[in-house]
Amino acid sequence: MQPKQWRKLLFGLCFFHAMVQERRKFGALGWNIPYEFNESDLRISLRQQQMFLNDYNELPLAALTYLTGQCNYGGRVTDDWDRRLLVSLLSIFYNHEIVEDDSHKFSPSGQYYAPRYSDYQSYIDYIRELPLIPHPEVFGLHENADITKDNQETQQLFDGILLTLPRQSGGGGKSSQDVVDELANDILSKLPADYDIEKVMKLYPVVYEESMNTVLRQELIRFNRLTKVVRSTLQNMRKALKGLVVMSSELEDVFTSMMMGKVPAVWAAKSYPSLKPLGSYITDLLTRLKFFQDWINSGAPNVFWISGFYFTQSFLTGVSQNYARKYTIPIDHLGFEFEMLGDESDMDKKPDDGAYVKGLFLEGARWDREAKVIGESLPKMLYDQLPI
């Protein structure tokens, strides 16, 4: 065995093991699925590395990469994109440069690198000099990833604090019952009446040439189902707070969720997917309801708010059906093509084919308006809204 190859590759393997473990703290930015990589993966990879270096004169990097990336660590990975990422990360550490080049860097800044071949203590000294809080660049992530991670940790902390808050308030402030009652009354006052489905069906009947009429009707049925649950639970909870009806476990859950600023589980069960807290959720719901009311009053918009749909797939299917029926093409032969336009919010007229949409966002990247390509995120800008 060549001691230099052994120590260099061993250091790279240990660094790789730490990297894949630490990426989990970045949530979905680190791995699509959190994996339980453990010390047994490191030990078996280390033994295989030692065995190959003892048995071969040349460095068998292809075999080591396959065994470590596809078998030992990759054996736990179930997502194709995660597996691709894992092998890409491993290629930083399993290559000829780490052995031959003493200046081989693990990160763009050069702060993280493979130390020169030396004794054991020199490696320990180098590790102790590394920053206590690593920069996201060492994980191959943008600096904004730290903001996302910190936001998640802060949210978890606040959730824990909210769980410890007492139900009753002391002193001369409002009681929790009064606060929730006022909040429920405020939401009920803003919530519009349910859509009149029969009236909408007369205005926008089901016709062969326009599938969007069917999409509209299906969306209104779904939103009516949600608003009925919201309205009935709030009304019953207000009655329960006054002692007119029994406070059931379901109503108690609504009460607790509203006190903590969360969307109640009974609403979420009938709702579109949303990660927003209660205040933002209600604002978003009212905006969606207004979008469909404007559609009913003024006809289909020139630009559709794609993230405002309850079930976005139905809208995409409706667009495909319109094109397929217009040109008599089987719908399963169609796919979507996308073009970014310069306009940010509205268009003067509808397109001849397809649809204009807004409401798409990029996370971890941005749309470069000048070059018309995807570019690196700007510092402290976590999301970028796409143009039409």
PDB file of N, CA and C in Angstrom, residues 61-132:
ATOM      1  N   LEU A  61      -9.945   3.835  -9.081  1.00  0.00           N
ATOM      2  CA  LEU A  61     -10.955   4.824  -8.695  1.00  0.00           C
ATOM      3  C   LEU A  61     -12.354   4.458  -9.170  1.00  0.00           C
ATOM      4  N   ALA A  62     -12.458   3.882 -10.373  1.00  0.00           N
ATOM      5  CA  ALA A  62     -13.789   3.537 -10.901  1.00  0.00           C
ATOM      6  C   ALA A  62     -14.487   2.522  -9.999  1.00  0.00           C
ATOM      7  N   ALA A  63     -13.734   1.512  -9.560  1.00  0.00           N
ATOM      8  CA  ALA A  63     -14.311   0.481  -8.690  1.00  0.00           C
ATOM      9  C   ALA A  63     -14.674   1.065  -7.325  1.00  0.00           C
ATOM     10  N   LEU A  64     -13.783   1.881  -6.774  1.00  0.00           N
ATOM     11  CA  LEU A  64     -14.053   2.489  -5.470  1.00  0.00           C
ATOM     12  C   LEU A  64     -15.272   3.412  -5.527  1.00  0.00           C
ATOM     13  N   THR A  65     -15.358   4.181  -6.618  1.00  0.00           N
ATOM     14  CA  THR A  65     -16.492   5.094  -6.773  1.00  0.00           C
ATOM     15  C   THR A  65     -17.799   4.330  -6.853  1.00  0.00           C
ATOM     16  N   TYR A  66     -17.796   3.229  -7.612  1.00  0.00           N
ATOM     17  CA  TYR A  66     -19.029   2.438  -7.756  1.00  0.00           C
ATOM     18  C   TYR A  66     -19.433   1.805  -6.425  1.00  0.00           C
ATOM     19  N   LEU A  67     -18.484   1.190  -5.744  1.00  0.00           N
ATOM     20  CA  LEU A  67     -18.803   0.514  -4.480  1.00  0.00           C
ATOM     21  C   LEU A  67     -19.268   1.500  -3.413  1.00  0.00           C
ATOM     22  N   THR A  68     -18.572   2.629  -3.317  1.00  0.00           N
ATOM     23  CA  THR A  68     -18.923   3.610  -2.281  1.00  0.00           C
ATOM     24  C   THR A  68     -20.194   4.380  -2.642  1.00  0.00           C
ATOM     25  N   GLY A  69     -20.244   4.887  -3.896  1.00  0.00           N
ATOM     26  CA  GLY A  69     -21.359   5.749  -4.299  1.00  0.00           C
ATOM     27  C   GLY A  69     -22.633   5.017  -4.648  1.00  0.00           C
ATOM     28  N   GLN A  70     -22.515   3.835  -5.266  1.00  0.00           N
ATOM     29  CA  GLN A  70     -23.706   3.122  -5.710  1.00  0.00           C
ATOM     30  C   GLN A  70     -24.148   2.016  -4.752  1.00  0.00           C
ATOM     31  N   CYS A  71     -23.194   1.439  -4.013  1.00  0.00           N
ATOM     32  CA  CYS A  71     -23.533   0.299  -3.151  1.00  0.00           C
ATOM     33  C   CYS A  71     -23.630   0.688  -1.673  1.00  0.00           C
ATOM     34  N   ASN A  72     -22.523   1.157  -1.102  1.00  0.00           N
ATOM     35  CA  ASN A  72     -22.497   1.388   0.349  1.00  0.00           C
ATOM     36  C   ASN A  72     -23.405   2.544   0.762  1.00  0.00           C
ATOM     37  N   TYR A  73     -23.132   3.736   0.221  1.00  0.00           N
ATOM     38  CA  TYR A  73     -23.989   4.881   0.526  1.00  0.00           C
ATOM     39  C   TYR A  73     -25.219   4.888  -0.388  1.00  0.00           C
ATOM     40  N   GLY A  74     -24.992   4.597  -1.660  1.00  0.00           N
ATOM     41  CA  GLY A  74     -26.099   4.627  -2.625  1.00  0.00           C
ATOM     42  C   GLY A  74     -27.156   3.575  -2.370  1.00  0.00           C
ATOM     43  N   GLY A  75     -26.807   2.518  -1.629  1.00  0.00           N
ATOM     44  CA  GLY A  75     -27.793   1.488  -1.325  1.00  0.00           C
ATOM     45  C   GLY A  75     -28.947   1.988  -0.480  1.00  0.00           C
ATOM     46  N   ARG A  76     -28.726   3.074   0.236  1.00  0.00           N
ATOM     47  CA  ARG A  76     -29.794   3.653   1.057  1.00  0.00           C
ATOM     48  C   ARG A  76     -30.648   4.646   0.271  1.00  0.00           C
ATOM     49  N   VAL A  77     -30.129   5.092  -0.854  1.00  0.00           N
ATOM     50  CA  VAL A  77     -30.773   6.184  -1.598  1.00  0.00           C
ATOM     51  C   VAL A  77     -31.848   5.626  -2.522  1.00  0.00           C
ATOM     52  N   THR A  78     -33.051   6.158  -2.419  1.00  0.00           N
ATOM     53  CA  THR A  78     -34.174   5.679  -3.236  1.00  0.00           C
ATOM     54  C   THR A  78     -34.569   6.658  -4.340  1.00  0.00           C
ATOM     55  N   ASP A  79     -34.132   7.897  -4.240  1.00  0.00           N
ATOM     56  CA  ASP A  79     -34.487   8.916  -5.232  1.00  0.00           C
ATOM     57  C   ASP A  79     -33.376   9.018  -6.276  1.00  0.00           C
ATOM     58  N   ASP A  80     -33.762   9.019  -7.553  1.00  0.00           N
ATOM     59  CA  ASP A  80     -32.767   9.034  -8.643  1.00  0.00           C
ATOM     60  C   ASP A  80     -31.912  10.293  -8.611  1.00  0.00           C
ATOM     61  N   TRP A  81     -32.550  11.433  -8.318  1.00  0.00           N
ATOM     62  CA  TRP A  81     -31.792  12.689  -8.293  1.00  0.00           C
ATOM     63  C   TRP A  81     -30.843  12.732  -7.101  1.00  0.00           C
ATOM     64  N   ASP A  82     -31.260  12.147  -5.985  1.00  0.00           N
ATOM     65  CA  ASP A  82     -30.369  12.073  -4.822  1.00  0.00           C
ATOM     66  C   ASP A  82     -29.166  11.184  -5.122  1.00  0.00           C
ATOM     67  N   ARG A  83     -29.406  10.091  -5.834  1.00  0.00           N
ATOM     68  CA  ARG A  83     -28.293   9.194  -6.193  1.00  0.00           C
ATOM     69  C   ARG A  83     -27.307   9.911  -7.123  1.00  0.00           C
ATOM     70  N   ARG A  84     -27.853  10.656  -8.064  1.00  0.00           N
ATOM     71  CA  ARG A  84     -26.993  11.412  -8.983  1.00  0.00           C
ATOM     72  C   ARG A  84     -26.167  12.442  -8.212  1.00  0.00           C
ATOM     73  N   LEU A  85     -26.794  13.110  -7.252  1.00  0.00           N
ATOM     74  CA  LEU A  85     -26.094  14.095  -6.419  1.00  0.00           C
ATOM     75  C   LEU A  85     -25.002  13.418  -5.591  1.00  0.00           C
ATOM     76  N   LEU A  86     -25.317  12.253  -5.024  1.00  0.00           N
ATOM     77  CA  LEU A  86     -24.362  11.539  -4.176  1.00  0.00           C
ATOM     78  C   LEU A  86     -23.090  11.201  -4.953  1.00  0.00           C
ATOM     79  N   VAL A  87     -23.259  10.686  -6.158  1.00  0.00           N
ATOM     80  CA  VAL A  87     -22.100  10.318  -6.983  1.00  0.00           C
ATOM     81  C   VAL A  87     -21.315  11.562  -7.394  1.00  0.00           C
ATOM     82  N   SER A  88     -22.020  12.666  -7.654  1.00  0.00           N
ATOM     83  CA  SER A  88     -21.337  13.913  -8.021  1.00  0.00           C
ATOM     84  C   SER A  88     -20.507  14.442  -6.853  1.00  0.00           C
ATOM     85  N   LEU A  89     -21.058  14.368  -5.640  1.00  0.00           N
ATOM     86  CA  LEU A  89     -20.306  14.804  -4.463  1.00  0.00           C
ATOM     87  C   LEU A  89     -19.085  13.920  -4.240  1.00  0.00           C
ATOM     88  N   LEU A  90     -19.260  12.613  -4.460  1.00  0.00           N
ATOM     89  CA  LEU A  90     -18.148  11.686  -4.244  1.00  0.00           C
ATOM     90  C   LEU A  90     -17.008  11.940  -5.227  1.00  0.00           C
ATOM     91  N   SER A  91     -17.359  12.420  -6.433  1.00  0.00           N
ATOM     92  CA  SER A  91     -16.322  12.664  -7.443  1.00  0.00           C
ATOM     93  C   SER A  91     -15.365  13.784  -7.022  1.00  0.00           C
ATOM     94  N   ILE A  92     -15.775  14.626  -6.076  1.00  0.00           N
ATOM     95  CA  ILE A  92     -14.885  15.684  -5.577  1.00  0.00           C
ATOM     96  C   ILE A  92     -13.740  15.081  -4.775  1.00  0.00           C
ATOM     97  N   PHE A  93     -14.004  13.943  -4.134  1.00  0.00           N
ATOM     98  CA  PHE A  93     -13.037  13.345  -3.209  1.00  0.00           C
ATOM     99  C   PHE A  93     -12.342  12.112  -3.783  1.00  0.00           C
ATOM    100  N   TYR A  94     -13.002  11.405  -4.665  1.00  0.00           N
ATOM    101  CA  TYR A  94     -12.403  10.218  -5.286  1.00  0.00           C
ATOM    102  C   TYR A  94     -11.946  10.583  -6.700  1.00  0.00           C
ATOM    103  N   ASN A  95     -10.755  11.137  -6.799  1.00  0.00           N
ATOM    104  CA  ASN A  95     -10.169  11.458  -8.101  1.00  0.00           C
ATOM    105  C   ASN A  95      -8.647  11.478  -7.968  1.00  0.00           C
ATOM    106  N   HIS A  96      -7.967  11.553  -9.096  1.00  0.00           N
ATOM    107  CA  HIS A  96      -6.493  11.513  -9.081  1.00  0.00           C
ATOM    108  C   HIS A  96      -5.906  12.791  -8.488  1.00  0.00           C
ATOM    109  N   GLU A  97      -6.624  13.918  -8.630  1.00  0.00           N
ATOM    110  CA  GLU A  97      -6.087  15.188  -8.155  1.00  0.00           C
ATOM    111  C   GLU A  97      -5.871  15.198  -6.641  1.00  0.00           C
ATOM    112  N   ILE A  98      -6.775  14.529  -5.902  1.00  0.00           N
ATOM    113  CA  ILE A  98      -6.642  14.559  -4.438  1.00  0.00           C
ATOM    114  C   ILE A  98      -5.342  13.897  -3.986  1.00  0.00           C
ATOM    115  N   VAL A  99      -4.839  12.934  -4.791  1.00  0.00           N
ATOM    116  CA  VAL A  99      -3.598  12.237  -4.455  1.00  0.00           C
ATOM    117  C   VAL A  99      -2.378  12.972  -5.000  1.00  0.00           C
ATOM    118  N   GLU A 100      -2.504  13.453  -6.247  1.00  0.00           N
ATOM    119  CA  GLU A 100      -1.339  14.014  -6.940  1.00  0.00           C
ATOM    120  C   GLU A 100      -1.151  15.505  -6.677  1.00  0.00           C
ATOM    121  N   ASP A 101      -2.265  16.226  -6.435  1.00  0.00           N
ATOM    122  CA  ASP A 101      -2.191  17.684  -6.299  1.00  0.00           C
ATOM    123  C   ASP A 101      -2.388  18.073  -4.838  1.00  0.00           C
ATOM    124  N   ASP A 102      -1.347  18.623  -4.222  1.00  0.00           N
ATOM    125  CA  ASP A 102      -1.448  19.026  -2.818  1.00  0.00           C
ATOM    126  C   ASP A 102      -2.328  20.250  -2.610  1.00  0.00           C
ATOM    127  N   SER A 103      -2.672  20.920  -3.697  1.00  0.00           N
ATOM    128  CA  SER A 103      -3.527  22.112  -3.587  1.00  0.00           C
ATOM    129  C   SER A 103      -4.969  21.816  -4.033  1.00  0.00           C
ATOM    130  N   HIS A 104      -5.337  20.532  -4.093  1.00  0.00           N
ATOM    131  CA  HIS A 104      -6.698  20.164  -4.508  1.00  0.00           C
ATOM    132  C   HIS A 104      -7.722  20.686  -3.493  1.00  0.00           C
ATOM    133  N   LYS A 105      -8.694  21.479  -3.979  1.00  0.00           N
ATOM    134  CA  LYS A 105      -9.658  22.142  -3.102  1.00  0.00           C
ATOM    135  C   LYS A 105     -11.007  21.427  -3.135  1.00  0.00           C
ATOM    136  N   PHE A 106     -11.695  21.442  -1.987  1.00  0.00           N
ATOM    137  CA  PHE A 106     -13.031  20.868  -1.881  1.00  0.00           C
ATOM    138  C   PHE A 106     -14.125  21.916  -2.045  1.00  0.00           C
ATOM    139  N   SER A 107     -13.756  23.192  -2.020  1.00  0.00           N
ATOM    140  CA  SER A 107     -14.740  24.270  -2.126  1.00  0.00           C
ATOM    141  C   SER A 107     -14.155  25.407  -2.951  1.00  0.00           C
ATOM    142  N   PRO A 108     -15.005  26.237  -3.564  1.00  0.00           N
ATOM    143  CA  PRO A 108     -14.514  27.334  -4.414  1.00  0.00           C
ATOM    144  C   PRO A 108     -13.580  28.301  -3.687  1.00  0.00           C
ATOM    145  N   SER A 109     -13.830  28.573  -2.408  1.00  0.00           N
ATOM    146  CA  SER A 109     -13.003  29.538  -1.686  1.00  0.00           C
ATOM    147  C   SER A 109     -11.611  28.991  -1.376  1.00  0.00           C
ATOM    148  N   GLY A 110     -11.461  27.676  -1.410  1.00  0.00           N
ATOM    149  CA  GLY A 110     -10.173  27.065  -1.079  1.00  0.00           C
ATOM    150  C   GLY A 110      -9.940  26.886   0.409  1.00  0.00           C
ATOM    151  N   GLN A 111     -10.939  27.203   1.219  1.00  0.00           N
ATOM    152  CA  GLN A 111     -10.786  27.064   2.663  1.00  0.00           C
ATOM    153  C   GLN A 111     -10.774  25.590   3.083  1.00  0.00           C
ATOM    154  N   TYR A 112     -11.474  24.784   2.320  1.00  0.00           N
ATOM    155  CA  TYR A 112     -11.523  23.344   2.592  1.00  0.00           C
ATOM    156  C   TYR A 112     -10.721  22.621   1.517  1.00  0.00           C
ATOM    157  N   TYR A 113      -9.759  21.821   1.933  1.00  0.00           N
ATOM    158  CA  TYR A 113      -8.891  21.119   0.978  1.00  0.00           C
ATOM    159  C   TYR A 113      -8.327  19.876   1.655  1.00  0.00           C
ATOM    160  N   ALA A 114      -7.656  19.059   0.852  1.00  0.00           N
ATOM    161  CA  ALA A 114      -6.989  17.865   1.382  1.00  0.00           C
ATOM    162  C   ALA A 114      -5.576  18.264   1.823  1.00  0.00           C
ATOM    163  N   PRO A 115      -5.246  18.139   3.102  1.00  0.00           N
ATOM    164  CA  PRO A 115      -3.918  18.559   3.581  1.00  0.00           C
ATOM    165  C   PRO A 115      -2.793  17.733   2.933  1.00  0.00           C
ATOM    166  N   ARG A 116      -1.612  18.299   2.927  1.00  0.00           N
ATOM    167  CA  ARG A 116      -0.437  17.580   2.423  1.00  0.00           C
ATOM    168  C   ARG A 116      -0.229  16.291   3.214  1.00  0.00           C
ATOM    169  N   TYR A 117       0.416  15.323   2.546  1.00  0.00           N
ATOM    170  CA  TYR A 117       0.726  14.059   3.214  1.00  0.00           C
ATOM    171  C   TYR A 117       1.691  14.332   4.373  1.00  0.00           C
ATOM    172  N   SER A 118       1.224  13.944   5.580  1.00  0.00           N
ATOM    173  CA  SER A 118       2.036  14.194   6.763  1.00  0.00           C
ATOM    174  C   SER A 118       1.613  13.223   7.865  1.00  0.00           C
ATOM    175  N   ASP A 119       1.984  13.539   9.099  1.00  0.00           N
ATOM    176  CA  ASP A 119       1.637  12.630  10.187  1.00  0.00           C
ATOM    177  C   ASP A 119       0.210  12.879  10.672  1.00  0.00           C
ATOM    178  N   TYR A 120      -0.254  12.025  11.562  1.00  0.00           N
ATOM    179  CA  TYR A 120      -1.631  12.043  12.060  1.00  0.00           C
ATOM    180  C   TYR A 120      -1.973  13.382  12.723  1.00  0.00           C
ATOM    181  N   GLN A 121      -1.055  13.921  13.509  1.00  0.00           N
ATOM    182  CA  GLN A 121      -1.322  15.137  14.264  1.00  0.00           C
ATOM    183  C   GLN A 121      -1.561  16.333  13.352  1.00  0.00           C
ATOM    184  N   SER A 122      -0.887  16.360  12.202  1.00  0.00           N
ATOM    185  CA  SER A 122      -1.065  17.488  11.278  1.00  0.00           C
ATOM    186  C   SER A 122      -2.493  17.530  10.728  1.00  0.00           C
ATOM    187  N   TYR A 123      -3.092  16.352  10.510  1.00  0.00           N
ATOM    188  CA  TYR A 123      -4.486  16.314  10.043  1.00  0.00           C
ATOM    189  C   TYR A 123      -5.433  16.807  11.147  1.00  0.00           C
ATOM    190  N   ILE A 124      -5.165  16.396  12.379  1.00  0.00           N
ATOM    191  CA  ILE A 124      -5.999  16.844  13.500  1.00  0.00           C
ATOM    192  C   ILE A 124      -5.909  18.357  13.661  1.00  0.00           C
ATOM    193  N   ASP A 125      -4.692  18.902  13.522  1.00  0.00           N
ATOM    194  CA  ASP A 125      -4.508  20.352  13.651  1.00  0.00           C
ATOM    195  C   ASP A 125      -5.274  21.095  12.564  1.00  0.00           C
ATOM    196  N   TYR A 126      -5.254  20.550  11.337  1.00  0.00           N
ATOM    197  CA  TYR A 126      -5.972  21.200  10.232  1.00  0.00           C
ATOM    198  C   TYR A 126      -7.484  21.189  10.499  1.00  0.00           C
ATOM    199  N   ILE A 127      -8.003  20.059  10.977  1.00  0.00           N
ATOM    200  CA  ILE A 127      -9.441  19.942  11.237  1.00  0.00           C
ATOM    201  C   ILE A 127      -9.873  20.939  12.312  1.00  0.00           C
ATOM    202  N   ARG A 128      -9.016  21.138  13.321  1.00  0.00           N
ATOM    203  CA  ARG A 128      -9.347  22.069  14.402  1.00  0.00           C
ATOM    204  C   ARG A 128      -9.361  23.522  13.928  1.00  0.00           C
ATOM    205  N   GLU A 129      -8.668  23.790  12.830  1.00  0.00           N
ATOM    206  CA  GLU A 129      -8.636  25.149  12.293  1.00  0.00           C
ATOM    207  C   GLU A 129      -9.861  25.471  11.439  1.00  0.00           C
ATOM    208  N   LEU A 130     -10.637  24.456  11.070  1.00  0.00           N
ATOM    209  CA  LEU A 130     -11.806  24.689  10.212  1.00  0.00           C
ATOM    210  C   LEU A 130     -12.865  25.471  10.975  1.00  0.00           C
ATOM    211  N   PRO A 131     -13.705  26.254  10.263  1.00  0.00           N
ATOM    212  CA  PRO A 131     -14.744  27.049  10.935  1.00  0.00           C
ATOM    213  C   PRO A 131     -15.708  26.163  11.719  1.00  0.00           C
ATOM    214  N   LEU A 132     -16.119  26.643  12.878  1.00  0.00           N
ATOM    215  CA  LEU A 132     -17.053  25.887  13.704  1.00  0.00           C
ATOM    216  C   LEU A 132     -18.409  25.753  13.012  1.00  0.00           C
TER     217      LEU A 132
END
